[in-house]
Amino acid sequence: MKAKNIRFYYGIFLSVFTGAVGIAFVVQALRILAAGEWAQGAFTREIVGKMLFPVSIPFLIWIAAIIAGFILSVIFPYTSRKTVKVSERSTRNRLLKRLPEGSGAEYEANLKRVYGEKKSRTIVFFACLAVCLACGIAAAVYLLNRSHFNGIKTNDAMFKMFINVAPWLVVAFGCCIGATLFEKYSLNREINALKALIADYKGNPVVAANVTENAVVAKIKSVLSSKYTVWGVRGAVAVFGVTFVILGIFNEGVRDVLIKAINICTECIGLG
């Protein structure tokens, strides 16, 4: 049997077995949770260990299967063929370099589509950026208000924080996902328009001046992609992180975090 088939069947077995072990853990955790609602002290180490013991054997088999998989990868090595996937943006840039000059209503219509798609992506990008900034500010307003975390139980504080912060995070992530999908859709439409222009007009491959990026935009992209800019941003983030850690030490924030961590851990299943 080929190494590829062996690894394929092993991957199926490990995936199914991993799911089964995960379901078993979830079922036992629900049983422990249900027992804790009726019996006082159900979350002791002895009771939790007794209820999780039946899952320990499949768990050990799962660990052994992972080790066996590593051994199989050494005995039956398999190198997959590397396929280079060309992104829509690189395809668009490559077609722009081949864009010929032309005239006529159809040419102008396709060229207008190219302009329109680029403009639409720019508008969506800045709209998504504005939404993410607004969501971040709204979440920060709640998180930076210390009164929301004083004088109440830890569970209540975490629940209220989730209720007030999670919707903003969902909106921000949803906006980013939507903008990404729209960019992919828009690039495909622009690529189709560029292909139509190239197929219909076989003139000299002179790129239209309005389609290419101007010098200012190109310079900004060059600066943002520079390694010095990347390291500068990383250094600034590190400085901000260290600064806030030091501020937290001086305003006794470490003690607050320690108390919250202790409360959370002692209320966890098996530690209470």
PDB file of C-alpha atoms in Angstrom:
ATOM      1  CA  MET A   1       0.000   0.000   0.000  1.00  0.00           C
ATOM      2  CA  LYS A   2       1.304   3.430  -0.885  1.00  0.00           C
ATOM      3  CA  ALA A   3       2.379   5.851   1.789  1.00  0.00           C
ATOM      4  CA  LYS A   4      -0.280   8.280   0.616  1.00  0.00           C
ATOM      5  CA  ASN A   5      -3.086   5.753   1.213  1.00  0.00           C
ATOM      6  CA  ILE A   6      -1.727   4.769   4.614  1.00  0.00           C
ATOM      7  CA  ARG A   7      -1.619   8.371   5.758  1.00  0.00           C
ATOM      8  CA  PHE A   8      -5.078   8.991   4.286  1.00  0.00           C
ATOM      9  CA  TYR A   9      -6.756   6.118   6.175  1.00  0.00           C
ATOM     10  CA  TYR A  10      -4.865   6.993   9.332  1.00  0.00           C
ATOM     11  CA  GLY A  11      -6.080  10.588   9.071  1.00  0.00           C
ATOM     12  CA  ILE A  12      -9.694   9.401   8.775  1.00  0.00           C
ATOM     13  CA  PHE A  13      -9.310   7.108  11.796  1.00  0.00           C
ATOM     14  CA  LEU A  14      -7.686   9.792  13.934  1.00  0.00           C
ATOM     15  CA  SER A  15     -10.298  12.387  12.983  1.00  0.00           C
ATOM     16  CA  VAL A  16     -13.224  10.107  13.845  1.00  0.00           C
ATOM     17  CA  PHE A  17     -11.585   8.904  17.062  1.00  0.00           C
ATOM     18  CA  THR A  18     -10.747  12.468  18.113  1.00  0.00           C
ATOM     19  CA  GLY A  19     -14.376  13.454  17.649  1.00  0.00           C
ATOM     20  CA  ALA A  20     -15.540  10.449  19.688  1.00  0.00           C
ATOM     21  CA  VAL A  21     -13.168  11.247  22.558  1.00  0.00           C
ATOM     22  CA  GLY A  22     -14.239  14.888  22.499  1.00  0.00           C
ATOM     23  CA  ILE A  23     -17.916  13.930  22.650  1.00  0.00           C
ATOM     24  CA  ALA A  24     -17.192  11.580  25.563  1.00  0.00           C
ATOM     25  CA  PHE A  25     -15.489  14.394  27.480  1.00  0.00           C
ATOM     26  CA  VAL A  26     -18.419  16.731  26.813  1.00  0.00           C
ATOM     27  CA  VAL A  27     -20.943  14.125  27.985  1.00  0.00           C
ATOM     28  CA  GLN A  28     -19.035  13.490  31.209  1.00  0.00           C
ATOM     29  CA  ALA A  29     -18.623  17.218  31.839  1.00  0.00           C
ATOM     30  CA  LEU A  30     -22.398  17.678  31.453  1.00  0.00           C
ATOM     31  CA  ARG A  31     -22.986  14.831  33.884  1.00  0.00           C
ATOM     32  CA  ILE A  32     -20.662  16.473  36.406  1.00  0.00           C
ATOM     33  CA  LEU A  33     -22.435  19.793  35.922  1.00  0.00           C
ATOM     34  CA  ALA A  34     -25.843  18.169  36.373  1.00  0.00           C
ATOM     35  CA  ALA A  35     -24.675  16.399  39.528  1.00  0.00           C
ATOM     36  CA  GLY A  36     -23.409  19.680  40.952  1.00  0.00           C
ATOM     37  CA  GLU A  37     -26.840  21.234  40.679  1.00  0.00           C
ATOM     38  CA  TRP A  38     -28.415  18.611  42.974  1.00  0.00           C
ATOM     39  CA  ALA A  39     -25.649  17.424  45.268  1.00  0.00           C
ATOM     40  CA  GLN A  40     -23.590  19.744  47.430  1.00  0.00           C
ATOM     41  CA  GLY A  41     -19.884  19.205  47.003  1.00  0.00           C
ATOM     42  CA  ALA A  42     -20.259  17.292  43.717  1.00  0.00           C
ATOM     43  CA  PHE A  43     -17.269  19.103  42.258  1.00  0.00           C
ATOM     44  CA  THR A  44     -14.735  17.482  44.597  1.00  0.00           C
ATOM     45  CA  ARG A  45     -11.590  15.920  43.227  1.00  0.00           C
ATOM     46  CA  GLU A  46     -12.737  12.401  44.091  1.00  0.00           C
ATOM     47  CA  ILE A  47     -16.123  12.647  42.389  1.00  0.00           C
ATOM     48  CA  VAL A  48     -14.763  14.400  39.303  1.00  0.00           C
ATOM     49  CA  GLY A  49     -11.953  11.845  39.015  1.00  0.00           C
ATOM     50  CA  LYS A  50     -14.415   8.974  39.343  1.00  0.00           C
ATOM     51  CA  MET A  51     -16.684  10.355  36.614  1.00  0.00           C
ATOM     52  CA  LEU A  52     -13.817  11.139  34.248  1.00  0.00           C
ATOM     53  CA  PHE A  53     -12.056   7.786  34.733  1.00  0.00           C
ATOM     54  CA  PRO A  54     -14.041   5.977  31.984  1.00  0.00           C
ATOM     55  CA  VAL A  55     -12.848   8.611  29.501  1.00  0.00           C
ATOM     56  CA  SER A  56      -9.203   8.241  30.527  1.00  0.00           C
ATOM     57  CA  ILE A  57      -8.727   4.946  28.656  1.00  0.00           C
ATOM     58  CA  PRO A  58      -9.929   6.285  25.272  1.00  0.00           C
ATOM     59  CA  PHE A  59      -7.870   9.396  25.951  1.00  0.00           C
ATOM     60  CA  LEU A  60      -4.710   7.322  26.455  1.00  0.00           C
ATOM     61  CA  ILE A  61      -5.488   5.394  23.265  1.00  0.00           C
ATOM     62  CA  TRP A  62      -5.867   8.731  21.473  1.00  0.00           C
ATOM     63  CA  ILE A  63      -2.425   9.815  22.729  1.00  0.00           C
ATOM     64  CA  ALA A  64      -0.979   6.501  21.531  1.00  0.00           C
ATOM     65  CA  ALA A  65      -2.608   7.026  18.117  1.00  0.00           C
ATOM     66  CA  ILE A  66      -0.948  10.438  17.809  1.00  0.00           C
ATOM     67  CA  ILE A  67       2.430   8.900  18.639  1.00  0.00           C
ATOM     68  CA  ALA A  68       1.767   6.134  16.119  1.00  0.00           C
ATOM     69  CA  GLY A  69       0.984   8.784  13.526  1.00  0.00           C
ATOM     70  CA  PHE A  70       4.355  10.408  14.113  1.00  0.00           C
ATOM     71  CA  ILE A  71       6.053   7.032  13.690  1.00  0.00           C
ATOM     72  CA  LEU A  72       4.111   6.410  10.468  1.00  0.00           C
ATOM     73  CA  SER A  73       5.220   9.759   9.086  1.00  0.00           C
ATOM     74  CA  VAL A  74       8.832   8.682   9.638  1.00  0.00           C
ATOM     75  CA  ILE A  75       8.430   5.157   8.246  1.00  0.00           C
ATOM     76  CA  PHE A  76       6.187   6.124   5.326  1.00  0.00           C
ATOM     77  CA  PRO A  77       7.201   9.637   4.337  1.00  0.00           C
ATOM     78  CA  TYR A  78       5.008  11.342   1.802  1.00  0.00           C
ATOM     79  CA  THR A  79       5.748  14.605   0.058  1.00  0.00           C
ATOM     80  CA  SER A  80       2.790  16.257  -1.555  1.00  0.00           C
ATOM     81  CA  ARG A  81       3.170  18.233  -4.722  1.00  0.00           C
ATOM     82  CA  LYS A  82       3.484  21.906  -4.072  1.00  0.00           C
ATOM     83  CA  THR A  83       0.850  23.854  -5.929  1.00  0.00           C
ATOM     84  CA  VAL A  84       1.300  27.565  -6.225  1.00  0.00           C
ATOM     85  CA  LYS A  85      -2.045  29.327  -5.927  1.00  0.00           C
ATOM     86  CA  VAL A  86      -2.135  32.669  -7.644  1.00  0.00           C
ATOM     87  CA  SER A  87      -4.184  35.234  -5.750  1.00  0.00           C
ATOM     88  CA  GLU A  88      -6.800  37.428  -7.386  1.00  0.00           C
ATOM     89  CA  ARG A  89      -4.795  40.563  -6.626  1.00  0.00           C
ATOM     90  CA  SER A  90      -1.644  39.269  -8.333  1.00  0.00           C
ATOM     91  CA  THR A  91      -3.719  38.184 -11.336  1.00  0.00           C
ATOM     92  CA  ARG A  92      -5.281  41.631 -11.511  1.00  0.00           C
ATOM     93  CA  ASN A  93      -1.871  43.333 -11.365  1.00  0.00           C
ATOM     94  CA  ARG A  94      -0.523  41.030 -14.070  1.00  0.00           C
ATOM     95  CA  LEU A  95      -3.462  41.804 -16.359  1.00  0.00           C
ATOM     96  CA  LEU A  96      -3.082  45.542 -15.779  1.00  0.00           C
ATOM     97  CA  LYS A  97       0.405  45.383 -17.278  1.00  0.00           C
ATOM     98  CA  ARG A  98      -1.069  43.857 -20.439  1.00  0.00           C
ATOM     99  CA  LEU A  99      -3.952  46.301 -20.758  1.00  0.00           C
ATOM    100  CA  PRO A 100      -3.922  47.787 -24.285  1.00  0.00           C
ATOM    101  CA  GLU A 101      -5.187  51.145 -25.431  1.00  0.00           C
ATOM    102  CA  GLY A 102      -8.482  51.191 -27.251  1.00  0.00           C
ATOM    103  CA  SER A 103     -11.645  53.086 -27.979  1.00  0.00           C
ATOM    104  CA  GLY A 104     -15.321  52.540 -28.438  1.00  0.00           C
ATOM    105  CA  ALA A 105     -18.384  52.136 -26.242  1.00  0.00           C
ATOM    106  CA  GLU A 106     -17.599  48.554 -25.176  1.00  0.00           C
ATOM    107  CA  TYR A 107     -14.021  49.443 -24.319  1.00  0.00           C
ATOM    108  CA  GLU A 108     -15.139  52.444 -22.275  1.00  0.00           C
ATOM    109  CA  ALA A 109     -17.773  50.352 -20.481  1.00  0.00           C
ATOM    110  CA  ASN A 110     -15.243  47.694 -19.449  1.00  0.00           C
ATOM    111  CA  LEU A 111     -12.737  50.345 -18.454  1.00  0.00           C
ATOM    112  CA  LYS A 112     -15.431  52.027 -16.351  1.00  0.00           C
ATOM    113  CA  ARG A 113     -16.066  48.705 -14.618  1.00  0.00           C
ATOM    114  CA  VAL A 114     -12.378  48.532 -13.700  1.00  0.00           C
ATOM    115  CA  TYR A 115     -12.498  52.051 -12.243  1.00  0.00           C
ATOM    116  CA  GLY A 116     -15.742  51.308 -10.421  1.00  0.00           C
ATOM    117  CA  GLU A 117     -14.512  48.074  -8.801  1.00  0.00           C
ATOM    118  CA  LYS A 118     -11.350  49.742  -7.538  1.00  0.00           C
ATOM    119  CA  LYS A 119     -13.362  52.651  -6.122  1.00  0.00           C
ATOM    120  CA  SER A 120     -15.862  50.284  -4.494  1.00  0.00           C
ATOM    121  CA  ARG A 121     -13.098  48.338  -2.741  1.00  0.00           C
ATOM    122  CA  THR A 122     -11.599  51.568  -1.423  1.00  0.00           C
ATOM    123  CA  ILE A 123     -14.951  52.702  -0.032  1.00  0.00           C
ATOM    124  CA  VAL A 124     -15.618  49.308   1.588  1.00  0.00           C
ATOM    125  CA  PHE A 125     -12.116  49.261   3.113  1.00  0.00           C
ATOM    126  CA  PHE A 126     -12.482  52.652   4.781  1.00  0.00           C
ATOM    127  CA  ALA A 127     -16.051  51.852   5.873  1.00  0.00           C
ATOM    128  CA  CYS A 128     -14.842  48.617   7.488  1.00  0.00           C
ATOM    129  CA  LEU A 129     -11.985  50.496   9.151  1.00  0.00           C
ATOM    130  CA  ALA A 130     -14.434  53.076  10.548  1.00  0.00           C
ATOM    131  CA  VAL A 131     -16.752  50.351  11.880  1.00  0.00           C
ATOM    132  CA  CYS A 132     -13.865  48.485  13.538  1.00  0.00           C
ATOM    133  CA  LEU A 133     -12.595  51.685  15.173  1.00  0.00           C
ATOM    134  CA  ALA A 134     -16.085  52.524  16.426  1.00  0.00           C
ATOM    135  CA  CYS A 135     -16.544  49.008  17.841  1.00  0.00           C
ATOM    136  CA  GLY A 136     -13.117  49.119  19.473  1.00  0.00           C
ATOM    137  CA  ILE A 137     -13.868  52.462  21.111  1.00  0.00           C
ATOM    138  CA  ALA A 138     -17.265  51.233  22.346  1.00  0.00           C
ATOM    139  CA  ALA A 139     -15.711  48.101  23.863  1.00  0.00           C
ATOM    140  CA  ALA A 140     -12.828  50.079  25.404  1.00  0.00           C
ATOM    141  CA  VAL A 141     -15.259  52.520  27.060  1.00  0.00           C
ATOM    142  CA  TYR A 142     -16.832  49.632  28.956  1.00  0.00           C
ATOM    143  CA  LEU A 143     -13.596  47.774  29.727  1.00  0.00           C
ATOM    144  CA  LEU A 144     -11.747  50.846  31.002  1.00  0.00           C
ATOM    145  CA  ASN A 145     -14.533  51.753  33.446  1.00  0.00           C
ATOM    146  CA  ARG A 146     -13.389  50.209  36.739  1.00  0.00           C
ATOM    147  CA  SER A 147     -16.846  50.558  38.277  1.00  0.00           C
ATOM    148  CA  HIS A 148     -18.023  47.696  36.066  1.00  0.00           C
ATOM    149  CA  PHE A 149     -15.639  45.311  37.856  1.00  0.00           C
ATOM    150  CA  ASN A 150     -15.928  46.418  41.486  1.00  0.00           C
ATOM    151  CA  GLY A 151     -18.373  45.354  44.159  1.00  0.00           C
ATOM    152  CA  ILE A 152     -19.878  42.413  42.278  1.00  0.00           C
ATOM    153  CA  LYS A 153     -19.073  38.747  41.906  1.00  0.00           C
ATOM    154  CA  THR A 154     -16.543  37.645  39.337  1.00  0.00           C
ATOM    155  CA  ASN A 155     -19.064  35.540  37.405  1.00  0.00           C
ATOM    156  CA  ASP A 156     -21.483  38.454  37.218  1.00  0.00           C
ATOM    157  CA  ALA A 157     -18.696  40.770  36.056  1.00  0.00           C
ATOM    158  CA  MET A 158     -17.611  38.348  33.324  1.00  0.00           C
ATOM    159  CA  PHE A 159     -21.198  37.803  32.202  1.00  0.00           C
ATOM    160  CA  LYS A 160     -21.938  41.530  32.015  1.00  0.00           C
ATOM    161  CA  MET A 161     -18.645  42.129  30.217  1.00  0.00           C
ATOM    162  CA  PHE A 162     -19.574  39.468  27.663  1.00  0.00           C
ATOM    163  CA  ILE A 163     -23.015  40.984  27.140  1.00  0.00           C
ATOM    164  CA  ASN A 164     -21.591  44.492  26.632  1.00  0.00           C
ATOM    165  CA  VAL A 165     -18.408  43.691  24.682  1.00  0.00           C
ATOM    166  CA  ALA A 166     -19.206  40.581  22.621  1.00  0.00           C
ATOM    167  CA  PRO A 167     -21.729  42.296  20.298  1.00  0.00           C
ATOM    168  CA  TRP A 168     -19.136  44.905  19.297  1.00  0.00           C
ATOM    169  CA  LEU A 169     -16.581  42.170  18.593  1.00  0.00           C
ATOM    170  CA  VAL A 170     -19.108  40.231  16.515  1.00  0.00           C
ATOM    171  CA  VAL A 171     -19.936  43.338  14.482  1.00  0.00           C
ATOM    172  CA  ALA A 172     -16.244  44.110  13.891  1.00  0.00           C
ATOM    173  CA  PHE A 173     -15.356  40.547  12.857  1.00  0.00           C
ATOM    174  CA  GLY A 174     -18.464  40.312  10.692  1.00  0.00           C
ATOM    175  CA  CYS A 175     -17.544  43.558   8.972  1.00  0.00           C
ATOM    176  CA  CYS A 176     -14.007  42.324   8.291  1.00  0.00           C
ATOM    177  CA  ILE A 177     -15.288  39.017   6.909  1.00  0.00           C
ATOM    178  CA  GLY A 178     -17.804  40.828   4.714  1.00  0.00           C
ATOM    179  CA  ALA A 179     -15.145  43.233   3.423  1.00  0.00           C
ATOM    180  CA  THR A 180     -12.838  40.310   2.611  1.00  0.00           C
ATOM    181  CA  LEU A 181     -15.553  38.469   0.694  1.00  0.00           C
ATOM    182  CA  PHE A 182     -16.505  41.645  -1.155  1.00  0.00           C
ATOM    183  CA  GLU A 183     -12.862  42.265  -2.110  1.00  0.00           C
ATOM    184  CA  LYS A 184     -12.598  38.760  -3.568  1.00  0.00           C
ATOM    185  CA  TYR A 185     -15.863  39.213  -5.484  1.00  0.00           C
ATOM    186  CA  SER A 186     -14.845  42.669  -6.722  1.00  0.00           C
ATOM    187  CA  LEU A 187     -11.404  41.495  -7.858  1.00  0.00           C
ATOM    188  CA  ASN A 188     -12.978  38.662  -9.854  1.00  0.00           C
ATOM    189  CA  ARG A 189     -15.311  41.136 -11.564  1.00  0.00           C
ATOM    190  CA  GLU A 190     -12.390  43.421 -12.352  1.00  0.00           C
ATOM    191  CA  ILE A 191     -10.348  40.493 -13.690  1.00  0.00           C
ATOM    192  CA  ASN A 192     -13.193  39.543 -16.018  1.00  0.00           C
ATOM    193  CA  ALA A 193     -13.394  43.127 -17.293  1.00  0.00           C
ATOM    194  CA  LEU A 194      -9.624  43.242 -17.856  1.00  0.00           C
ATOM    195  CA  LYS A 195      -9.691  39.923 -19.721  1.00  0.00           C
ATOM    196  CA  ALA A 196     -12.430  41.275 -21.949  1.00  0.00           C
ATOM    197  CA  LEU A 197     -10.368  44.368 -22.717  1.00  0.00           C
ATOM    198  CA  ILE A 198      -7.261  42.335 -23.513  1.00  0.00           C
ATOM    199  CA  ALA A 199      -9.188  39.859 -25.672  1.00  0.00           C
ATOM    200  CA  ASP A 200     -10.967  42.531 -27.714  1.00  0.00           C
ATOM    201  CA  TYR A 201      -8.055  44.897 -28.281  1.00  0.00           C
ATOM    202  CA  LYS A 202      -4.685  43.620 -29.426  1.00  0.00           C
ATOM    203  CA  GLY A 203      -2.927  46.959 -29.490  1.00  0.00           C
ATOM    204  CA  ASN A 204       0.290  47.872 -27.776  1.00  0.00           C
ATOM    205  CA  PRO A 205       0.315  46.735 -24.117  1.00  0.00           C
ATOM    206  CA  VAL A 206       0.249  50.236 -22.685  1.00  0.00           C
ATOM    207  CA  VAL A 207      -1.362  50.466 -19.275  1.00  0.00           C
ATOM    208  CA  ALA A 208      -4.029  53.134 -18.907  1.00  0.00           C
ATOM    209  CA  ALA A 209      -2.716  55.926 -16.700  1.00  0.00           C
ATOM    210  CA  ASN A 210      -5.906  56.205 -14.644  1.00  0.00           C
ATOM    211  CA  VAL A 211      -5.918  52.523 -13.750  1.00  0.00           C
ATOM    212  CA  THR A 212      -2.419  52.364 -12.343  1.00  0.00           C
ATOM    213  CA  GLU A 213      -1.682  53.606  -8.869  1.00  0.00           C
ATOM    214  CA  ASN A 214      -0.293  57.080  -8.571  1.00  0.00           C
ATOM    215  CA  ALA A 215       3.100  57.813  -7.096  1.00  0.00           C
ATOM    216  CA  VAL A 216       1.734  58.863  -3.692  1.00  0.00           C
ATOM    217  CA  VAL A 217      -0.215  55.633  -3.170  1.00  0.00           C
ATOM    218  CA  ALA A 218       2.737  53.561  -4.378  1.00  0.00           C
ATOM    219  CA  LYS A 219       5.041  55.384  -1.974  1.00  0.00           C
ATOM    220  CA  ILE A 220       2.666  54.821   0.946  1.00  0.00           C
ATOM    221  CA  LYS A 221       2.435  51.110   0.174  1.00  0.00           C
ATOM    222  CA  SER A 222       6.215  50.905  -0.128  1.00  0.00           C
ATOM    223  CA  VAL A 223       6.665  52.545   3.278  1.00  0.00           C
ATOM    224  CA  LEU A 224       4.016  50.362   4.952  1.00  0.00           C
ATOM    225  CA  SER A 225       5.549  47.171   3.543  1.00  0.00           C
ATOM    226  CA  SER A 226       9.085  48.127   4.546  1.00  0.00           C
ATOM    227  CA  LYS A 227      10.767  45.934   7.138  1.00  0.00           C
ATOM    228  CA  TYR A 228      11.708  49.008   9.144  1.00  0.00           C
ATOM    229  CA  THR A 229       8.031  49.959   9.401  1.00  0.00           C
ATOM    230  CA  VAL A 230       7.102  46.440  10.499  1.00  0.00           C
ATOM    231  CA  TRP A 231       9.805  46.375  13.180  1.00  0.00           C
ATOM    232  CA  GLY A 232       8.841  49.895  14.240  1.00  0.00           C
ATOM    233  CA  VAL A 233       5.216  48.866  14.748  1.00  0.00           C
ATOM    234  CA  ARG A 234       6.289  45.782  16.688  1.00  0.00           C
ATOM    235  CA  GLY A 235       8.580  47.874  18.866  1.00  0.00           C
ATOM    236  CA  ALA A 236       5.818  50.403  19.528  1.00  0.00           C
ATOM    237  CA  VAL A 237       3.403  47.628  20.532  1.00  0.00           C
ATOM    238  CA  ALA A 238       6.040  46.146  22.848  1.00  0.00           C
ATOM    239  CA  VAL A 239       6.663  49.544  24.458  1.00  0.00           C
ATOM    240  CA  PHE A 240       2.932  50.074  24.984  1.00  0.00           C
ATOM    241  CA  GLY A 241       2.608  46.611  26.506  1.00  0.00           C
ATOM    242  CA  VAL A 242       5.479  47.107  28.944  1.00  0.00           C
ATOM    243  CA  THR A 243       4.168  50.578  29.845  1.00  0.00           C
ATOM    244  CA  PHE A 244       0.708  49.291  30.708  1.00  0.00           C
ATOM    245  CA  VAL A 245       2.181  46.405  32.715  1.00  0.00           C
ATOM    246  CA  ILE A 246       4.227  48.876  34.769  1.00  0.00           C
ATOM    247  CA  LEU A 247       1.191  51.128  35.252  1.00  0.00           C
ATOM    248  CA  GLY A 248      -0.826  48.098  36.367  1.00  0.00           C
ATOM    249  CA  ILE A 249       1.819  47.238  38.954  1.00  0.00           C
ATOM    250  CA  PHE A 250       1.799  50.743  40.439  1.00  0.00           C
ATOM    251  CA  ASN A 251      -2.010  51.065  40.607  1.00  0.00           C
ATOM    252  CA  GLU A 252      -2.378  47.615  42.243  1.00  0.00           C
ATOM    253  CA  GLY A 253      -3.888  46.114  39.138  1.00  0.00           C
ATOM    254  CA  VAL A 254      -1.815  42.965  39.645  1.00  0.00           C
ATOM    255  CA  ARG A 255      -3.666  42.266  42.875  1.00  0.00           C
ATOM    256  CA  ASP A 256      -7.038  42.676  41.152  1.00  0.00           C
ATOM    257  CA  VAL A 257      -6.027  40.289  38.368  1.00  0.00           C
ATOM    258  CA  LEU A 258      -4.693  37.760  40.906  1.00  0.00           C
ATOM    259  CA  ILE A 259      -7.922  37.837  42.922  1.00  0.00           C
ATOM    260  CA  LYS A 260     -10.039  37.392  39.784  1.00  0.00           C
ATOM    261  CA  ALA A 261      -7.812  34.532  38.602  1.00  0.00           C
ATOM    262  CA  ILE A 262      -8.093  32.821  41.995  1.00  0.00           C
ATOM    263  CA  ASN A 263     -11.871  33.187  42.009  1.00  0.00           C
ATOM    264  CA  ILE A 264     -12.187  31.795  38.494  1.00  0.00           C
ATOM    265  CA  CYS A 265      -9.862  28.842  39.150  1.00  0.00           C
ATOM    266  CA  THR A 266     -11.461  27.904  42.458  1.00  0.00           C
ATOM    267  CA  GLU A 267     -14.902  27.875  40.824  1.00  0.00           C
ATOM    268  CA  CYS A 268     -13.730  25.697  37.963  1.00  0.00           C
ATOM    269  CA  ILE A 269     -14.777  22.038  37.751  1.00  0.00           C
ATOM    270  CA  GLY A 270     -12.321  19.875  39.709  1.00  0.00           C
ATOM    271  CA  LEU A 271     -10.632  22.723  41.609  1.00  0.00           C
ATOM    272  CA  GLY A 272     -13.521  23.887  43.791  1.00  0.00           C
TER     273      GLY A 272
END
